PDB file of C-alpha atoms in Angstrom:
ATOM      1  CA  UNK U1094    -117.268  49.712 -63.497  1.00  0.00           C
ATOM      2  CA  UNK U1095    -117.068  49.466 -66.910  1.00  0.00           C
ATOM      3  CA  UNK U1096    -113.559  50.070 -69.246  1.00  0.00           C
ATOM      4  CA  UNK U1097    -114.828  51.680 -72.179  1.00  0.00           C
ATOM      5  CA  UNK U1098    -113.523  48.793 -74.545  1.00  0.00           C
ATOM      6  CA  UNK U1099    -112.076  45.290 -74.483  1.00  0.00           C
ATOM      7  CA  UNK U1100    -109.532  45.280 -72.056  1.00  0.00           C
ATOM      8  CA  UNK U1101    -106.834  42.608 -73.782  1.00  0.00           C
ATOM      9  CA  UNK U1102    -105.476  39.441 -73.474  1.00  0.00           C
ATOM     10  CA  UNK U1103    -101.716  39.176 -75.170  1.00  0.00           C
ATOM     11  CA  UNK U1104    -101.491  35.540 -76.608  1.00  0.00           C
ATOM     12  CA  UNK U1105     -98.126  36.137 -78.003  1.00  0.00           C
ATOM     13  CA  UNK U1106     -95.931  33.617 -78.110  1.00  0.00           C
ATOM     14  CA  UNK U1107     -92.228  34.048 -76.429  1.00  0.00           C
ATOM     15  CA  UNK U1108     -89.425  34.356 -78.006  1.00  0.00           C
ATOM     16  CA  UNK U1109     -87.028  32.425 -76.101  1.00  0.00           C
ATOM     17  CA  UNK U1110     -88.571  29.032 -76.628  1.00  0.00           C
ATOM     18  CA  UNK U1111     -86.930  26.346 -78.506  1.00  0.00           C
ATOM     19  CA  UNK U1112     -88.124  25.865 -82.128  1.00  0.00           C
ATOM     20  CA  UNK U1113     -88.523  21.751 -81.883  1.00  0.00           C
ATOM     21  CA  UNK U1114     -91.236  22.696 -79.662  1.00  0.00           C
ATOM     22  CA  UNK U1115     -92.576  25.134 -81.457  1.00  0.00           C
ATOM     23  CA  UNK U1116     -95.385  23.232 -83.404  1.00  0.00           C
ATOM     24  CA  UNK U1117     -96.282  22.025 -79.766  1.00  0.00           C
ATOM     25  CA  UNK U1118     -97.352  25.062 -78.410  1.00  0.00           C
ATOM     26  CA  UNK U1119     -98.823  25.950 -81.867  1.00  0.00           C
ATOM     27  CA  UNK U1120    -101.041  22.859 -81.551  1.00  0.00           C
ATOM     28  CA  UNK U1121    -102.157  23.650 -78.415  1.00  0.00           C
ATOM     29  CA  UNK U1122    -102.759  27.406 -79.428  1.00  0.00           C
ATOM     30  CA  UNK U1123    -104.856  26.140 -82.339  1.00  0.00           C
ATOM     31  CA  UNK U1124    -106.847  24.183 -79.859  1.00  0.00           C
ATOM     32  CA  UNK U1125    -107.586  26.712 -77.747  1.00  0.00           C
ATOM     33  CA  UNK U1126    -108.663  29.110 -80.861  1.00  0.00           C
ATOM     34  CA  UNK U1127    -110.764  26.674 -81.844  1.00  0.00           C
ATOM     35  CA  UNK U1128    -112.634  26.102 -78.012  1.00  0.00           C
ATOM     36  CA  UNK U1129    -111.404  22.619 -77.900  1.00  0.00           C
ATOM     37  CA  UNK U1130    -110.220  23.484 -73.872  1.00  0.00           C
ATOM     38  CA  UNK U1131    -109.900  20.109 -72.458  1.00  0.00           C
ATOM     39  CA  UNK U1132    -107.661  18.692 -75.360  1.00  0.00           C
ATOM     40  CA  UNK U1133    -105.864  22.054 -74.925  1.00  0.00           C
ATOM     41  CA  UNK U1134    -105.258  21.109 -71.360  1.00  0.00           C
ATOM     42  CA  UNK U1135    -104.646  17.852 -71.710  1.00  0.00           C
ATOM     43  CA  UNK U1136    -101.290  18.774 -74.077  1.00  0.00           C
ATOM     44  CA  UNK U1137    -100.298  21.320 -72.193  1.00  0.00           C
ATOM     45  CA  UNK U1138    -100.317  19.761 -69.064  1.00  0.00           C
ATOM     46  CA  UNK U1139     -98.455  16.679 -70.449  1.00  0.00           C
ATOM     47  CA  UNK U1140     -95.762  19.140 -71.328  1.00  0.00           C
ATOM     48  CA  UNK U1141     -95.640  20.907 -67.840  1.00  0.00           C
ATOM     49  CA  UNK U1142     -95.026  17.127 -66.625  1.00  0.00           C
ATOM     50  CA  UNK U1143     -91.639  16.840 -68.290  1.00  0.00           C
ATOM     51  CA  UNK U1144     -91.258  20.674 -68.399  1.00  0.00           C
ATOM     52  CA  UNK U1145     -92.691  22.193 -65.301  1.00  0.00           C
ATOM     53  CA  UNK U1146     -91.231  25.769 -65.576  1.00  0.00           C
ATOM     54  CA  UNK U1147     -91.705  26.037 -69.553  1.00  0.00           C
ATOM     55  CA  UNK U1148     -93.148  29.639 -69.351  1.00  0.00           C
ATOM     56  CA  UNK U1149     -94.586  29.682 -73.090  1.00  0.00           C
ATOM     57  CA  UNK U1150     -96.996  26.599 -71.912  1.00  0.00           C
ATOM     58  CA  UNK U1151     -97.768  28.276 -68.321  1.00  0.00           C
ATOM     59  CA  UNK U1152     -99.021  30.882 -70.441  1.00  0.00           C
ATOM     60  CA  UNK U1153    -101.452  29.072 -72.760  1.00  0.00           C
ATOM     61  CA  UNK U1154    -102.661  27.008 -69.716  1.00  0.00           C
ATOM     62  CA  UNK U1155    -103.326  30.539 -67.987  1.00  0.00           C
ATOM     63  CA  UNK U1156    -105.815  31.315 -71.083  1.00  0.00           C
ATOM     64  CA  UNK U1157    -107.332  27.617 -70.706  1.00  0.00           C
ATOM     65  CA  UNK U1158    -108.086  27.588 -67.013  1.00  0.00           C
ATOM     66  CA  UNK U1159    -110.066  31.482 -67.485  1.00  0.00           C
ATOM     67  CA  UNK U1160    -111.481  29.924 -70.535  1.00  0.00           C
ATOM     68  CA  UNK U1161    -112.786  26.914 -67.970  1.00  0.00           C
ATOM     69  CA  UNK U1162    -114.165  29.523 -65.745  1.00  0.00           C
ATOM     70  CA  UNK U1163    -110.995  29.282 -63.300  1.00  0.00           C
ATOM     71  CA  UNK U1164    -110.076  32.401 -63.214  1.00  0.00           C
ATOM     72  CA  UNK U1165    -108.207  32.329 -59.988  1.00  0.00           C
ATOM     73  CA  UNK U1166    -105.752  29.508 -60.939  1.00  0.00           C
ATOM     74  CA  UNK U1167    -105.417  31.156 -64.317  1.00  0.00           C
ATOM     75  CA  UNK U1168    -104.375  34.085 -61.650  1.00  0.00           C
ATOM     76  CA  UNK U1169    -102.197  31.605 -59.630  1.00  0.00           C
ATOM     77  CA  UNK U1170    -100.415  30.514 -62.513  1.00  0.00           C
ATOM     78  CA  UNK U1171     -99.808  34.226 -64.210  1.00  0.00           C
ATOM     79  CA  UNK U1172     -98.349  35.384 -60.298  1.00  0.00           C
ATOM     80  CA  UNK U1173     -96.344  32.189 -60.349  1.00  0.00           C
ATOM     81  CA  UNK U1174     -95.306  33.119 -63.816  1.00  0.00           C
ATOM     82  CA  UNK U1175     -94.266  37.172 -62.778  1.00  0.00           C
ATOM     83  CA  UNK U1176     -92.120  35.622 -60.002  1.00  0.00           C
ATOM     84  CA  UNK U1177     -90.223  33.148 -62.016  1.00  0.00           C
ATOM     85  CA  UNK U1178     -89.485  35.185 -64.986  1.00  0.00           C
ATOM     86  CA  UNK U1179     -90.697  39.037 -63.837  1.00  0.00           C
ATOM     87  CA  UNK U1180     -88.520  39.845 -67.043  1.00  0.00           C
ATOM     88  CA  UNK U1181     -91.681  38.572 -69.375  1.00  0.00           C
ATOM     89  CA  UNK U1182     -93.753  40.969 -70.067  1.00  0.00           C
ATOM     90  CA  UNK U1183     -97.013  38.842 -71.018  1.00  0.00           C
ATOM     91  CA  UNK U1184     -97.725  37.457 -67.807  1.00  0.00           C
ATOM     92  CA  UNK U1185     -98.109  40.766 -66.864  1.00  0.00           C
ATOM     93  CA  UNK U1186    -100.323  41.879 -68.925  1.00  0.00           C
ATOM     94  CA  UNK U1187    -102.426  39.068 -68.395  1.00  0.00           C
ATOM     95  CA  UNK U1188    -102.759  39.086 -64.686  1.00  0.00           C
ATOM     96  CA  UNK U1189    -103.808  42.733 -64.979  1.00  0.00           C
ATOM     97  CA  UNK U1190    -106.519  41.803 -67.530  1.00  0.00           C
ATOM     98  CA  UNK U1191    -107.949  39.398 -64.657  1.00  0.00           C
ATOM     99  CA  UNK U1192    -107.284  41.880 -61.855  1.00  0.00           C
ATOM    100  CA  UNK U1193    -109.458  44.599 -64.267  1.00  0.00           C
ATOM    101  CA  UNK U1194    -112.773  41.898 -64.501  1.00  0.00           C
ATOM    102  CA  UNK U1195    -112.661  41.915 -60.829  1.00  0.00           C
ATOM    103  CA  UNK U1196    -112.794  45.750 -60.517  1.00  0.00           C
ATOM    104  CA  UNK U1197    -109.084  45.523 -58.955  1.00  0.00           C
ATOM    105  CA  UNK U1198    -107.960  48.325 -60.575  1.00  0.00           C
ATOM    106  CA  UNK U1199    -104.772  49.272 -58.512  1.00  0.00           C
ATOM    107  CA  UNK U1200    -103.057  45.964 -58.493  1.00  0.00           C
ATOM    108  CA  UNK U1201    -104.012  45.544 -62.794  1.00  0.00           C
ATOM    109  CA  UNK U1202    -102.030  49.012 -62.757  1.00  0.00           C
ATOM    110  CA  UNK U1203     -98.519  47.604 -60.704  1.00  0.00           C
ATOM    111  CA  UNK U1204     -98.930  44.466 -62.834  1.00  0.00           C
ATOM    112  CA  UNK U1205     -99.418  46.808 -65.637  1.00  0.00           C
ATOM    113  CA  UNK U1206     -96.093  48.986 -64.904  1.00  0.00           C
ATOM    114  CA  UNK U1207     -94.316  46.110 -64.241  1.00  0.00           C
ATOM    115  CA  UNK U1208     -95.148  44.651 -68.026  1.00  0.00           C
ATOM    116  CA  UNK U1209     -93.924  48.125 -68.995  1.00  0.00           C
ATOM    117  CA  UNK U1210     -90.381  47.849 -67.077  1.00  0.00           C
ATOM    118  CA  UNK U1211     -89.929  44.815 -68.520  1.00  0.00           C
ATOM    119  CA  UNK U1212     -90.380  45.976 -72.431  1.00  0.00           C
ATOM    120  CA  UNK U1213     -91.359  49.696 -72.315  1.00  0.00           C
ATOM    121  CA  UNK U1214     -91.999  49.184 -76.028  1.00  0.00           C
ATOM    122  CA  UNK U1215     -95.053  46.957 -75.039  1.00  0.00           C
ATOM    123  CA  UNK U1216     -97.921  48.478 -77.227  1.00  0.00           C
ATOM    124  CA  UNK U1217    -100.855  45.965 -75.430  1.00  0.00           C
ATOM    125  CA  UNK U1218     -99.674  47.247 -71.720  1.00  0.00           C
ATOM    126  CA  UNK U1219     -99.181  50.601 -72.952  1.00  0.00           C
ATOM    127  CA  UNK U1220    -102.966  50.694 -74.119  1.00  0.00           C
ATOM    128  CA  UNK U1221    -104.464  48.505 -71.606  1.00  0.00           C
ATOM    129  CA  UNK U1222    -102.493  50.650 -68.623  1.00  0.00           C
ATOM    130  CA  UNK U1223    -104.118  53.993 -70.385  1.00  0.00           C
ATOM    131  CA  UNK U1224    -107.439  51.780 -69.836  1.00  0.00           C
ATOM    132  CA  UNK U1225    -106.599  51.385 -66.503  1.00  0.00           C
ATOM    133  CA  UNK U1226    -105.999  54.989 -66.037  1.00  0.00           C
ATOM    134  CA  UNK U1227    -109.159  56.153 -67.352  1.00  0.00           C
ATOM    135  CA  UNK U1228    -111.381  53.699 -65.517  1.00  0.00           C
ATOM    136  CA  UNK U1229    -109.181  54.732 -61.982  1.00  0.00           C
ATOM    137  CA  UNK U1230    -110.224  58.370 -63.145  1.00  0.00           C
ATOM    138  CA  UNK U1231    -113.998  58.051 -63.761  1.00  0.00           C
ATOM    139  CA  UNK U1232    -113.860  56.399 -60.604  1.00  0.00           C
ATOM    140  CA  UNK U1233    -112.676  59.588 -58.648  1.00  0.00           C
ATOM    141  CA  UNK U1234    -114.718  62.171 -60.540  1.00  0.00           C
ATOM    142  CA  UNK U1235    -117.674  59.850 -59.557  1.00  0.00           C
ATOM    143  CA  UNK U1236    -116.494  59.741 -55.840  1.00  0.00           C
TER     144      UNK U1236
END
């Protein structure tokens, strides 16, 4: 099953974290724009050493491990993520763009309603739960 375009991944940064860290997680974001994943991993995982629950750096090392072709801990750490802070609605979004590659279309739509609850201004869940919708329907009129 196809979506009939991209279905996307948010990489916006979160609000809450402190600015001195700020041109960390800009570093490692640059890294990872630039496909330099193990570097990318190697910062971020230094800072989960000293900061395990930092939820801005979870984030970016969710994009590295899919980027690595580890899409399942990229999936561990997103679920982790929704459990320790289900008021974020990023890690959402994110799990449900994983859940959608692997044709698990129900569970990317309660990860994408829970994104929603969280902001229900959330333009990227918004649009990628109206993708979710219309893949869910071609699937019944096909059935």
């Amino acid at each position: 099953m196809r979506l009939p375009r991209p279905f996307a991944l948010t990489c916006a940064l979160l609000t809450f974290c402190a600015l001195a860290r700020a041109d960390l997680y800009t570093d490692v974001d640059k890294l990872i724009q630039s496909g330099q994943w193990q570097n990318a991993r190697e910062q971020a995982q230094a800072r989960l050493k000293t900061a395990p629950t930092d939820p801005q750096m979870r984030l970016l090392l969710s994009r590295i491990q899919d980027a690595q072709g580890q899409p399942e801990a990229a999936m561990d750490t997103l679920q982790a993520l929704t459990q320790n802070f289900p008021e974020l609605p990023e890690p959402h979004n994110n799990l449900a763009a994983l859940l959608v590659r692997q044709n698990r279309l129900s569970e990317a739509q309660a990860a994408l309603e829970a994104a929603i609850q969280a902001r229900p201004d959330y333009a990227l869940a918004l649009e990628n739960l109206g993708d979710v919708h219309a893949a869910l329907a071609a699937l019944a009129y096909a059935r």
